[in-house]
XYZ file of C-alpha atoms in Angstrom:
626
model
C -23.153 -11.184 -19.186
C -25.547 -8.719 -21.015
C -25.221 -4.939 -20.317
C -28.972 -3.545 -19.446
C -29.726 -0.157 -20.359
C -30.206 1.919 -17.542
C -34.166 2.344 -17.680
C -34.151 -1.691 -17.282
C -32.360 -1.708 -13.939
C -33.218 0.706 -12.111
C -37.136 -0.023 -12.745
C -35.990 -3.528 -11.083
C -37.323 -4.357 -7.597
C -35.089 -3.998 -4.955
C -34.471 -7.752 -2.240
C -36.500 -7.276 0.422
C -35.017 -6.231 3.632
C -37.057 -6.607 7.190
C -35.503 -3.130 8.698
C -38.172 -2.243 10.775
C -39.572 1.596 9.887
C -38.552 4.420 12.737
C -39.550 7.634 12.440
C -37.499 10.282 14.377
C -38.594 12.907 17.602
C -37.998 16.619 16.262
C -37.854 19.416 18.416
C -36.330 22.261 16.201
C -35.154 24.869 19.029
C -35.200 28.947 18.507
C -31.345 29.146 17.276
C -32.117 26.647 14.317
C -30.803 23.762 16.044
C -32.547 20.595 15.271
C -32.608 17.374 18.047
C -33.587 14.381 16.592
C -34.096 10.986 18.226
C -35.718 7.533 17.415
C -39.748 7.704 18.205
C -39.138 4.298 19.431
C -36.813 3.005 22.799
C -34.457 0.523 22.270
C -35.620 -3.038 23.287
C -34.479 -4.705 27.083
C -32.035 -7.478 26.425
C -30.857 -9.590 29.575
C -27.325 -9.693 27.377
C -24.824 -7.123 28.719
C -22.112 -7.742 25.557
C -21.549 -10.122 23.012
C -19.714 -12.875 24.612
C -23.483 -13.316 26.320
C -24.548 -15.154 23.502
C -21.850 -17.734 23.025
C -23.598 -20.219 25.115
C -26.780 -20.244 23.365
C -25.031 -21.059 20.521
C -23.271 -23.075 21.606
C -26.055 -25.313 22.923
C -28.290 -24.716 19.729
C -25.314 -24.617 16.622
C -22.726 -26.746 18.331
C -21.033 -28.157 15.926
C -21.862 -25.678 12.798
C -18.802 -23.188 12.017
C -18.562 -19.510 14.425
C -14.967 -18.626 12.843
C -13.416 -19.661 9.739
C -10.041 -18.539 7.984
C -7.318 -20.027 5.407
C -4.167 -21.243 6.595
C -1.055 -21.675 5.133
C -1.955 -23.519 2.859
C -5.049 -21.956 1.288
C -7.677 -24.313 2.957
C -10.161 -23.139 5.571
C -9.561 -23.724 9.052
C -12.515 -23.509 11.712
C -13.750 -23.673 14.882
C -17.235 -24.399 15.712
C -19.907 -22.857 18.163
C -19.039 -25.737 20.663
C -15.313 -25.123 20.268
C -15.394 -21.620 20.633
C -17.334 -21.747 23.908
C -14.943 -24.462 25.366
C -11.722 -22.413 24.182
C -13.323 -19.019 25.631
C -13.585 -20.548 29.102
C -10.600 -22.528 29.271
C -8.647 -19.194 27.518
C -10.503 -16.972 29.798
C -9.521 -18.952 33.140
C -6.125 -19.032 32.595
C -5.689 -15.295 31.569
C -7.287 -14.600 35.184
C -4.780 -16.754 36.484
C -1.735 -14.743 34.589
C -3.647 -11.704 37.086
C -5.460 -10.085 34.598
C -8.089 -7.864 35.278
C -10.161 -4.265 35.256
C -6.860 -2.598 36.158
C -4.461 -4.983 34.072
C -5.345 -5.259 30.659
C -4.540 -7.573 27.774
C -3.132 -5.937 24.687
C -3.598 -7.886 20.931
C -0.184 -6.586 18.704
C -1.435 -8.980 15.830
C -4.060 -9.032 13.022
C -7.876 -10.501 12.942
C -7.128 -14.509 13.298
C -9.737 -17.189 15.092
C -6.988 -16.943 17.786
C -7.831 -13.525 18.375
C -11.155 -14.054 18.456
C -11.388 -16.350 21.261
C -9.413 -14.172 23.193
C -11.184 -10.753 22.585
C -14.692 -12.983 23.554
C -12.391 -14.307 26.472
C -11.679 -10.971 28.036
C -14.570 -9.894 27.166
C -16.567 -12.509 29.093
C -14.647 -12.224 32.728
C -14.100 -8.535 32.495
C -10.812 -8.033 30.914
C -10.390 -4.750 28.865
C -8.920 -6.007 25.809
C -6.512 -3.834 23.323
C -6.261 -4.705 19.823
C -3.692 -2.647 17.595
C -2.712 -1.567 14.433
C 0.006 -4.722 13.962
C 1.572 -1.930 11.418
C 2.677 -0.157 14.995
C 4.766 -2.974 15.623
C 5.954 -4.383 12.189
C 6.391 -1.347 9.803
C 7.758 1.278 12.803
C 11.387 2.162 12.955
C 11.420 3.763 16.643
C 7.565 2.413 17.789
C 6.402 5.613 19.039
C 2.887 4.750 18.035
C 3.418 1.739 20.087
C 5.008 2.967 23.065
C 1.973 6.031 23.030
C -0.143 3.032 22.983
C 1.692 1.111 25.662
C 1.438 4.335 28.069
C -2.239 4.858 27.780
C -2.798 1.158 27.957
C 0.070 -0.531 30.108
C -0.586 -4.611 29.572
C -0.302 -7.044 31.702
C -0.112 -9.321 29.069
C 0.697 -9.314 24.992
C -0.715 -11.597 22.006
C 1.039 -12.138 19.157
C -0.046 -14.597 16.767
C 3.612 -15.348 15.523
C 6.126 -14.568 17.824
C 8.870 -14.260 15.122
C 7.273 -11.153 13.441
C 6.770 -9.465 15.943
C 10.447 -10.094 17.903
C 11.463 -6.460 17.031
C 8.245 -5.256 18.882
C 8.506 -7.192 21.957
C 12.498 -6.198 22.486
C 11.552 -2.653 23.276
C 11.455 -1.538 26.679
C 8.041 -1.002 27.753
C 7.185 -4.884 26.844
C 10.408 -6.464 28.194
C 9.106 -7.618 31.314
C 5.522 -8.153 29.869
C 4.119 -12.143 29.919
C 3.754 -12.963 26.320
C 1.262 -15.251 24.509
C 2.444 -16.541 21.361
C 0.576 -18.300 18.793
C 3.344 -20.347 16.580
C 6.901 -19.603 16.973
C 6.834 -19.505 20.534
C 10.658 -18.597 22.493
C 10.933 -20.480 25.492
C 10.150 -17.438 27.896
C 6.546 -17.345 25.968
C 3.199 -18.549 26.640
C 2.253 -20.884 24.520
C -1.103 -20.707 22.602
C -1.568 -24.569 22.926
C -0.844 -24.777 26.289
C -3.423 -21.936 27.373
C -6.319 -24.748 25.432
C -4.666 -27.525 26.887
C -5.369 -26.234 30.618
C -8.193 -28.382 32.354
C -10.978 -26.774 33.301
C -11.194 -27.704 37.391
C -13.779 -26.774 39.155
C -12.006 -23.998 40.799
C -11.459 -22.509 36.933
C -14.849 -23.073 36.296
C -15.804 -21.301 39.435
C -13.293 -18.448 38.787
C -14.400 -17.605 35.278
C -18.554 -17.453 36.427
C -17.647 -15.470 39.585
C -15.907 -13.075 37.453
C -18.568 -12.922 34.891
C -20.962 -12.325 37.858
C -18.888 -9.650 38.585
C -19.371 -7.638 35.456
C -20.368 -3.857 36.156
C -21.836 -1.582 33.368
C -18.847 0.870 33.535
C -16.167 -1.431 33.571
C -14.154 -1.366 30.191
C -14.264 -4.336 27.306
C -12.963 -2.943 24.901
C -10.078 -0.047 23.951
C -9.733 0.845 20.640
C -7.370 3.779 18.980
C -8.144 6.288 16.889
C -5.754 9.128 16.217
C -7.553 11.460 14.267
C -5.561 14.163 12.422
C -3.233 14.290 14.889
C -1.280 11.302 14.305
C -0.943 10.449 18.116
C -3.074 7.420 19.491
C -5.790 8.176 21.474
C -6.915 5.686 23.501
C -10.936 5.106 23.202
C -12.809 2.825 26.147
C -16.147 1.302 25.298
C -17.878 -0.152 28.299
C -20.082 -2.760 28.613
C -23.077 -0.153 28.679
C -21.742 0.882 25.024
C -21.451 -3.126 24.112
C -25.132 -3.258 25.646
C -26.518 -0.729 23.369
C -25.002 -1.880 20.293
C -26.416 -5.404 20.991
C -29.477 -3.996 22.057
C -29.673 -2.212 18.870
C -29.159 -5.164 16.890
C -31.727 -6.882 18.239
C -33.889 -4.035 17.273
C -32.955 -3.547 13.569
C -31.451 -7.075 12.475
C -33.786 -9.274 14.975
C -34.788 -11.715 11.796
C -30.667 -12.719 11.210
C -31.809 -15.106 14.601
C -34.078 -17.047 12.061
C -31.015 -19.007 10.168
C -27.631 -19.203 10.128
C -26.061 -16.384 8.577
C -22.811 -16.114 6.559
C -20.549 -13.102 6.466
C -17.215 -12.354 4.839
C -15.180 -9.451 6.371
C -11.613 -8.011 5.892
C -12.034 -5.204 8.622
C -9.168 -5.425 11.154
C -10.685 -5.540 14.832
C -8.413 -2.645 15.839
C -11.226 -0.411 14.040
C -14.669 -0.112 15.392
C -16.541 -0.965 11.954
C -14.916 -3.875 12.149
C -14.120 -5.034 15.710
C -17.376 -3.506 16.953
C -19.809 -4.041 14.620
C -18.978 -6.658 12.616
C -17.070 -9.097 14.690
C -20.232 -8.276 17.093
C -22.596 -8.729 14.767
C -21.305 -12.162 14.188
C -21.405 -13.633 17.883
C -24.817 -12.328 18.511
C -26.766 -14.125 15.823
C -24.660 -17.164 15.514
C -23.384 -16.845 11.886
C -20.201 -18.211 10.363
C -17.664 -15.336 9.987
C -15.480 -16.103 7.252
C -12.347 -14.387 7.856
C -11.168 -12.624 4.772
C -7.150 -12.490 4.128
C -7.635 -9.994 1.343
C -7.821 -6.478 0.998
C -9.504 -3.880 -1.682
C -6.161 -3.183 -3.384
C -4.205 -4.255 -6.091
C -2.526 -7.353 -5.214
C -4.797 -8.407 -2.263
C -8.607 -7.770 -4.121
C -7.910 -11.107 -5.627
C -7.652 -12.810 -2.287
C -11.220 -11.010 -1.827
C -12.603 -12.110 -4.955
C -11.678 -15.778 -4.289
C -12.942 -15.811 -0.995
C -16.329 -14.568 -2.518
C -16.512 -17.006 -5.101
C -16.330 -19.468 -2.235
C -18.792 -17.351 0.250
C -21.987 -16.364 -0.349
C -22.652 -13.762 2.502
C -26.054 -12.716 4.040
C -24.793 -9.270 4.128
C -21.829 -7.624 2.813
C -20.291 -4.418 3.979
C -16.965 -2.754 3.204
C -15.308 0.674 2.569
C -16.723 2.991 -0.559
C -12.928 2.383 -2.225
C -13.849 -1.409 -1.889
C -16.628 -1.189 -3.705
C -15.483 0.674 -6.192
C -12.808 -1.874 -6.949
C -15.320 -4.682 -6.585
C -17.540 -2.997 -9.455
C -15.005 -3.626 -11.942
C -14.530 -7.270 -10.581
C -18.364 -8.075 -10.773
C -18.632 -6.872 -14.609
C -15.990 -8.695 -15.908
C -17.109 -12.180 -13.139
C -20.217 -13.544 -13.573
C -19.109 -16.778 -11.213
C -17.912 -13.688 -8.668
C -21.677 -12.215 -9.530
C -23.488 -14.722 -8.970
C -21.529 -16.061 -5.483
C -22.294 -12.429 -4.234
C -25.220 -11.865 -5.297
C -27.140 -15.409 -4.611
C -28.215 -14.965 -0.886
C -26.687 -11.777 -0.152
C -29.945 -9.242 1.805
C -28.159 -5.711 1.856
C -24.886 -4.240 0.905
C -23.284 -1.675 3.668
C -20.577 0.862 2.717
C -19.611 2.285 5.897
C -20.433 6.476 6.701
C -19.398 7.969 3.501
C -20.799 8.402 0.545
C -20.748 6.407 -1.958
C -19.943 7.496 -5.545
C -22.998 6.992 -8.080
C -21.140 5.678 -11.073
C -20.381 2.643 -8.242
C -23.730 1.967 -7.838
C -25.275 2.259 -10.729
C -22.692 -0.431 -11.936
C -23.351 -3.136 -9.192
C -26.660 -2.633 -9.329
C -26.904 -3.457 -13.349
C -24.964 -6.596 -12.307
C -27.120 -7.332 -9.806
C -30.386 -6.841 -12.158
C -28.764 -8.876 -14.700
C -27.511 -11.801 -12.800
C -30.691 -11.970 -10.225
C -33.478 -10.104 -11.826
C -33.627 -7.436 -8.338
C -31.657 -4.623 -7.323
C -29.804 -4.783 -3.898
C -30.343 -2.240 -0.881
C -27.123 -0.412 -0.168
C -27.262 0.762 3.307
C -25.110 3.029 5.403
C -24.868 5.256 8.960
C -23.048 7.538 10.314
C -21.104 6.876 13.973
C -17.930 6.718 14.831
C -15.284 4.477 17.223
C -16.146 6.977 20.340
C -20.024 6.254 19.902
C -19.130 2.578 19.207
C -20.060 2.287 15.715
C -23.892 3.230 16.546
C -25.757 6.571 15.674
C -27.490 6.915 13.198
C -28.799 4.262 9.850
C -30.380 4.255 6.746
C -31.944 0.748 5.761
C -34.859 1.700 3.151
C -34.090 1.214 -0.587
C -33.057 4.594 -2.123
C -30.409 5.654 -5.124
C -30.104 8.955 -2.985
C -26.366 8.222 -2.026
C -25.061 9.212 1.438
C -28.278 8.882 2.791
C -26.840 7.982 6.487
C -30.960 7.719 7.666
C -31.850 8.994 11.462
C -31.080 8.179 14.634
C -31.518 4.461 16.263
C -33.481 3.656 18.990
C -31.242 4.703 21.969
C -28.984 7.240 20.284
C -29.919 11.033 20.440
C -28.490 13.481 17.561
C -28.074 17.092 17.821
C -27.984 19.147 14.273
C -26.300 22.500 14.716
C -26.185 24.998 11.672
C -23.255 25.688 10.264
C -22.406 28.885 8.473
C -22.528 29.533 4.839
C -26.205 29.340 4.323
C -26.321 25.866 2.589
C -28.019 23.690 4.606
C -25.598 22.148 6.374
C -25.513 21.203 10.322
C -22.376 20.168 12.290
C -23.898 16.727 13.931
C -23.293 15.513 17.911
C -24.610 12.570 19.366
C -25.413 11.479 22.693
C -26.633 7.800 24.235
C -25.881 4.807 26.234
C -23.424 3.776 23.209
C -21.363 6.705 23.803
C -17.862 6.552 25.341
C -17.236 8.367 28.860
C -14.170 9.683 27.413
C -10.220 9.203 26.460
C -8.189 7.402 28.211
C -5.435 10.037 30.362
C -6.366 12.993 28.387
C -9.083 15.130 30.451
C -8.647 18.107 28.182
C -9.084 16.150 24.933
C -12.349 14.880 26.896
C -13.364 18.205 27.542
C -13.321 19.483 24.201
C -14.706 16.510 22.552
C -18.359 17.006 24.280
C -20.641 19.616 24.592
C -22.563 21.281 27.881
C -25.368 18.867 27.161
C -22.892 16.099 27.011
C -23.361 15.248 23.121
C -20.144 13.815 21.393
C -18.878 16.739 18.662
C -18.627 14.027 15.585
C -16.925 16.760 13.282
C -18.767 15.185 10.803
C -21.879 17.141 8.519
C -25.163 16.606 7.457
C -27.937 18.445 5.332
C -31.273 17.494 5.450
C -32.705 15.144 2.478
C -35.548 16.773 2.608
C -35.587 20.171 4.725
C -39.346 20.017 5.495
C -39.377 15.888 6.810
C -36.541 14.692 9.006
C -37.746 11.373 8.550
C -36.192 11.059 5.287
C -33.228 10.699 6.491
C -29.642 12.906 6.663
C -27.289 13.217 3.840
C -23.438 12.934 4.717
C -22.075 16.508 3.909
C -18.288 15.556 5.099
C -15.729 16.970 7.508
C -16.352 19.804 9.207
C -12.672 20.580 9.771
C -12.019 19.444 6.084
C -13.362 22.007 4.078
C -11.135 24.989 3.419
C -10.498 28.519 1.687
C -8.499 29.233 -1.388
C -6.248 32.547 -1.575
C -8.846 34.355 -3.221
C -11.347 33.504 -0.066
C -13.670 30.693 -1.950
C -15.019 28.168 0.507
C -14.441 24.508 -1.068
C -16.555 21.950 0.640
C -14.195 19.332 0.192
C -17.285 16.489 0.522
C -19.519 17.743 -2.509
C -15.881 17.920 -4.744
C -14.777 15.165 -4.077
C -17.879 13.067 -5.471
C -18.196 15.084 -8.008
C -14.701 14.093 -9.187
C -15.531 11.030 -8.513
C -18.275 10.501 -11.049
C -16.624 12.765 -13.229
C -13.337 10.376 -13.904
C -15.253 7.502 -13.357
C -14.687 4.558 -13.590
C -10.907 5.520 -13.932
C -10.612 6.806 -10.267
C -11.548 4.842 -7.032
C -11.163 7.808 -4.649
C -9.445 11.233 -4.344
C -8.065 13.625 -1.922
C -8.912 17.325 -2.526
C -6.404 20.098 -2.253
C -6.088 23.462 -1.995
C -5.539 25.147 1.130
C -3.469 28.256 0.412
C -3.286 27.591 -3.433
C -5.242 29.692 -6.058
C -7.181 26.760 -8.114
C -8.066 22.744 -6.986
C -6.315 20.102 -7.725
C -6.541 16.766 -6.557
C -4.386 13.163 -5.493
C -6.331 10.422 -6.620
C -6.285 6.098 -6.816
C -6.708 4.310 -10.147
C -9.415 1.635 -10.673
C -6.931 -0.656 -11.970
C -9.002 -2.276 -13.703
C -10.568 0.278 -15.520
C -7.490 2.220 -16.402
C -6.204 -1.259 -18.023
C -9.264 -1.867 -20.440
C -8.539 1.294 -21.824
C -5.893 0.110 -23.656
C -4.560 -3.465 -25.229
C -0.707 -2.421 -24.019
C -2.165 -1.162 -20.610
C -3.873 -5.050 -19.795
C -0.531 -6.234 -17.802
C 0.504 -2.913 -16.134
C 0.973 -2.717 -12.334
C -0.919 0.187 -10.409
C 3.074 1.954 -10.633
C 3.217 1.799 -14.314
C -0.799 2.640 -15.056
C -0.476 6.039 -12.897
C 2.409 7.356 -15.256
C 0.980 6.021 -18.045
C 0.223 8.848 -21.196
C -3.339 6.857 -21.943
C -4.503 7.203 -18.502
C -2.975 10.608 -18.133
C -4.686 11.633 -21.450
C -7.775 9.973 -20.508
C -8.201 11.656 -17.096
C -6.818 15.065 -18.830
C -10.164 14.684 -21.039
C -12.480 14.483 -18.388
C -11.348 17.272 -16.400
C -11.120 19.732 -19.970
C -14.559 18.429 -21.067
C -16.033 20.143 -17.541
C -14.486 23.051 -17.360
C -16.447 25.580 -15.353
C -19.074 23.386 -14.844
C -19.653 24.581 -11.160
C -17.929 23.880 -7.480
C -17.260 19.977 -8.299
C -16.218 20.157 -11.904
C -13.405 23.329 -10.768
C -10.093 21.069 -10.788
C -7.265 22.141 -12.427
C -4.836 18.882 -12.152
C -4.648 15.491 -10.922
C -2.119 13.199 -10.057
C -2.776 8.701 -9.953
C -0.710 7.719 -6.916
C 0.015 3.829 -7.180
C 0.316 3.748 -2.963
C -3.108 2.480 -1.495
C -4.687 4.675 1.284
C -2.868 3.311 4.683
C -5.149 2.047 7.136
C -2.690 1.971 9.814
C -1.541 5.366 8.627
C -4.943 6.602 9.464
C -5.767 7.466 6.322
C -8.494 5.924 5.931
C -11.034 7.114 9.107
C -12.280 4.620 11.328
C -15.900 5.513 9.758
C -14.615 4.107 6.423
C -13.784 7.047 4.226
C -10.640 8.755 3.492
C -8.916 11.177 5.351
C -8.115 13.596 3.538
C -6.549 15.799 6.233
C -4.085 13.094 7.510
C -3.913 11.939 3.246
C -2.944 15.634 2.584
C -0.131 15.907 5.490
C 1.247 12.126 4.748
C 1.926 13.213 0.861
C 2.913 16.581 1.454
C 5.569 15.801 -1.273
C 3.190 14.803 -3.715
C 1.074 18.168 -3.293
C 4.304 20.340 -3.988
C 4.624 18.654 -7.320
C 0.606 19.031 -8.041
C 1.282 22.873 -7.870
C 4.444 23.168 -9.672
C 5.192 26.278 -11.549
C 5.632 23.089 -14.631
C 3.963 20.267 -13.290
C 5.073 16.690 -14.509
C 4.255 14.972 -17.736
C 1.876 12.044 -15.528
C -0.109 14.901 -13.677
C -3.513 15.466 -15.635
C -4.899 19.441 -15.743
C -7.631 20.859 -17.373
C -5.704 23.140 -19.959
C-alpha cells in the first residue's frame, strides 16, 4: 500500500451519501437561550416499532439471511427473513402462554445471539416489555447487586439465558429462584427449552392469540427497558415505548429511506443492552431488511482480531462503532490492505457514535480509504442518548470538522442553554416523541432529569460551529458535570484536553481519562494503540498490552511528546501519564451508552491508579513532561 501525502487525500472526493439536507427552526430567546428544531416534520409511517416490518420481509426476502453469527466452530450460522418471521410468532405465542405481558416482563441475562433476537422482535411484536442486561451482572459479580437492583426495578416473569451452565450462579440467587427459565443449550430439567419453544405448533388459537395481542398494542405501553447507570453506579431502569420505537423508525425512514432500495449488509459488535446498539442498530437492521452479521469481536487486544476477520469476510453498507474502535481499526487498515479493501468496497458512511473523534484517526482511515478506492468516506455522528432512544440530533454532510454532532432530526426539539465561562458553550436538552416518560420507580430521579418545559437535561455540551448559522451544525463540547477546577481555581474542560492529548500522543494512545480534581497540575490515564506502540520498536513486535504499558520505549516515547509541548496552551498542560493495559469496561459503565468514555465513572473505578499518577515520586512506567 502507498502512503499519499496529505494534500492528495484530502483533495479526494468524498462517496456519495443520499442524507437528505434539513435546515433547523431558531428562535434565540432574550436570556441567550437558543431552541432549535428540524424545519421539516417527521414522515407518517403506519409501522408502530420494528417488529412491523418483519412480514414484509418476510414475504419479499424470504429466504435471503436477517441474522447471521459464528458458532462454535467458526462457521456462520443464519436464519433467514422467512425463518425469523415463523420463529417470532411461534416464540411469541408461547411466551403469552408462560403469562407474559405489559405487567410481567421478560428479562434477557445473556449476550447479542440470533436467539436473542427473535425473542426481543417476539416481545416486541405482542407487547411484551423486554429487558436485556449487562451478562457481566450475572457472570463477573460476586454478590449480584447490579442484578438484584435490576431484578427490583424490573421483576420477570420469565429469564433467557443462552447457556444455562454459565449463568447457574445467576439463576441460584433468590430473586430468580422461582422464575420460569428459558435456556438455550445446556438446559436442567426444570428449564424451558429453546427447541421446544420453535417446536410448538402454531394452532389457530396461537395464531389468533399472537394478532389479538398485536392488535392490542397502545403507544404508551413499554417494548423495551434498557439500563443505564450513569455515574452513580446503580442501574436505572430506562422504558422506551412504542411512541419512542415509532419515532426512531419514523426517523429512519426520513434520513436512510434509500437502504429500502437493496439489501444491505451490516457488521456490529454493540451489545443490545445499550441503546446504540439495541436501539439503533439492531433496529436499523429489521426495518430495511439487511443481513446483520453478528460480530463476536471486540475493539481490544485479543478480541480486534475476531473484528478484523469478520471484516475481511463482510463488506458492510455502513459501519459504525465507538471512537476507541476506530482508533484501533486505523492501525489494522494500514498495515491490511485485504482488511482495506473488504471495508472499504461497498461501505456508504462510517458512524462513530456522540463523541468526538480524534483527528490523527481520521486523517489515517481516510488516506487508506483514498489509496485503496480513490474517494474519501463520510464519517458521521449525533448526539442522543438511551433516555431519548438513541435519536436527537445528526450530522450526515461530508466535513473533517470532527465532533460535528449536526442539528436536530425531524421530530426531536433541542434546547441550547449557555453555560458560564464565556466560551461558547451551551448545556443541551431535548424534547420529542422519542423521549422516555421517565425511570422506572424513581419519581425524584424523574423529576430532576427534565426541565419545566419538559426537555430531557442530556448533561452533555455543545458550541456552535459557526455562531452566526445554526445550520452548520453543533460541535460536541463534552460533559457538563465532567469538567472540573484545579487547587489554584483553573477551569479544565475535560472535552477540549482530552483530544488534544489525543492527537498529541498519537498514534501511541487510543483514548485517555483526564485528571485533576483537587490536584495542582493534569495528568492523565490513558490506553495504548497496541499496535502502534509495537512498531516502535523490533523487541516491542510480540509484547502484550501488560508488557507495552511498562515498557521504557513507550514510556520514553510518550515522555517526548508531552516535553516537546510544554506550555503549549489548555490541551498541551499535562504533566504525566500512565498506559493502563485494562480495556475501558463496558459493563463497568465506563464507557457511556453514547459511545465515549466515562471519565467520571473511569476516574472513581481506578482511584488506585490516580494515587500513583500524583505521587510525591511517581513510578519509572508513568510518562511526565520534566
Amino acid at each position: 500500500m502507498t502512503t499519499l501525502m496529505a494534500s492528495e487525500y484530502t483533495a479526494a472526493p468524498y462517496r456519495p451519501v443520499r442524507f437528505p439536507e434539513r435546515r433547523p427552526r431558531v428562535e434565540r430567546r432574550p436570556d441567550g437561550t437558543l431552541m432549535l428544531s428540524s424545519a421539516s416534520p417527521p414522515p407518517d409511517i403506519a409501522h408502530n416499532s420494528f417488529a412491523d416490518f418483519i412480514p414484509e420481509w418476510a414475504e419479499s426476502r424470504g429466504d435471503s439471511p436477517a441474522f447471521r453469527e459464528r458458532d462454535g466452530s467458526g462457521a456462520w450460522r443464519t436464519i433467514s427473513w422467512r425463518d425469523l418471521w415463523r420463529q417470532l410468532q411461534t416464540v411469541a405465542a408461547c411466551l403469552l402462554e408462560m403469562g407474559l405481558g405489559q405487567q410481567r416482563p421478560l428479562v434477557l441475562l445473556s449476550g447479542n445471539s440470533i436467539e436473542q433476537a427473535v425473542l426481543l422482535l417476539a416481545a416486541e411484536y405482542v407487547g411484551i416489555p423486554a429487558a436485556p442486561v449487562s451478562p457481566a451482572y450475572s457472570t463477573l459479580s460476586k454478590n449480584f447487586a447490579r442484578l438484584k437492583g435490576v431484578l427490583e426495578l424490573v421483576p420477570p416473569a420469565a429469564v433467557f439465558v443462552q447457556d444455562a451452565a454459565s449463568f447457574e450462579r445467576a439463576l441460584a440467587i433468590d430473586e430468580l429462584a422461582a422464575t420460569p427459565v428459558i435456556a438455550a443449550h445446556n438446559v436442567q430439567p426444570s428449564q424451558r427449552a429453546w427447541a421446544d419453544l420453535l417446536a410448538a405448533e402454531m394452532t389457530p388459537a396461537r395464531v389468533a392469540a399472537v394478532a389479538a395481542a398485536h392488535a392490542a398494542i397502545r403507544k404508551d405501553d413499554t417494548v423495551r427497558v434498557l439500563f443505564t447507570s450513569g455515574s452513580t453506579g446503580t442501574p436505572k431502569g430506562v422504558p422506551l415505548a412504542y411512541r419512542n420505537f415509532k419515532a426512531v423508525a419514523a426517523y429512519y425512514a426520513d434520513n436512510l429511506g434509500w437502504l429500502r432500495e437493496s439489501q444491505p449488509v451490516f457488521l456490529d459488535w454493540l451489545p443490545w443492552h445499550h441503546g446504540l446498539g439495541g436501539v439503533l442498530n439492531i433496529g436499523r437492521s429489521v426495518q430495511f431488511g439487511a443481513t446483520h452479521y453478528i460480530d463476536d469481536g471486540r475493539p481490544v487486544p485479543g478480541l480486534i482480531e475476531r473484528t478484523v476477520r469478520n471484516l475481511r469476510e463482510v463488506s458492510p453498507t455502513v459501519f459504525t462503532s465507538v471512537p476507541s474502535a476506530w482508533a484501533v481499526l486505523a492501525g489494522e487498515l494500514e498495515r491490511d490492505p485485504v482488511l482495506a479493501r473488504s471495508l472499504f468496497a461497498n461501505v456508504q458512511y462510517f458512524g462513530y457514535g456522540g463523541a468526538s473523534l480524534p483527528s490523527d484517526v481520521w486523517h489515517r482511515i481516510q488516506r487508506v480509504a483514498v489509496d485503496t478506492i480513490g474517494k474519501r468516506i463520510v464519517f458521521s455522528t449525533g448526539l442522543a442518548c438511551t433516555e431519548t432512544s438513541g435519536m436527537g440530533t445528526y450530522c450526515g454532510w461530508p466535513s473533517s470538522d470532527l465532533g460535528n454532532i449536526g442539528g436536530p432530526v425531524p421530530g426531536s426539539e433541542v434546547k441550547l442553554l449557555p453555560l458560564e465561562g464565556g466560551d461558547g458553550r451551551y448545556e443541551i436538552r431535548m424534547r420529542g416523541a422519542n423521549v422516555f416518560a421517565g425511570y422506572i420507580g424513581n419519581a425524584a430521579l424523574t423529576a430532576a432529569a427534565f426541565d419545566d418545559e419538559g426537555y430531557f437535561r442530556l448533561g452533555d455540551a455543545v458550541r456552535l460551529a459557526n455562531p452566526e448559522d445554526p445550520a452548520e451544525g453543533l460541535l460536541f463540547a463534552g460533559r457538563v458535570v465532567e469538567d472540573f477546577k484545579l487547587t489554584n481555581g483553573t477551569w479544565v474542560r475535560t472535552g477540549a484536553v482530552r483530544l488534544g492529548l489525543l492527537d498529541l500522543c498519537a498514534p501511541l494512545i487510543s483514548d485517555a481519562v483526564i485528571c485533576g480534581h483537587d490536584h495542582e497540575f493534569l495528568a492523565a490515564l490513558a490506553w495504548p494503540n497496541v499496535a502502534a506502540c509495537r512498531r516502535l520498536a523490533p523487541e516491542l513486535a510480540e509484547l502484550d498490552a501488560a508488557a507495552l504499558v511498562e515498557h521504557p520505549v513507550v514510556v520514553a516515547a510518550l515522555r517526548e511528546r508531552l516535553a516537546g509541548h510544554k506550555g503549549g496552551g489548555a490541551s498541551r498542560t499535562i504533566e504525566r501519564l500512565m498506559l493502563m493495559a485494562e480495556p475501558p469496561s463496558i459493563d463497568a459503565n465506563e464507557i457511556a451508552e453514547k459511545g465515549y468514555v466515562n471519565q467520571a465513572v473511569t476516574r472513581a473505578r481506578r482511584a488506585h491508579l490516580i494515587e500513583q499518577l500524583y505521587h510525591p515520586e511517581p513510578a519509572a512506567h508513568i510518562a511526565r513532561a520534566r
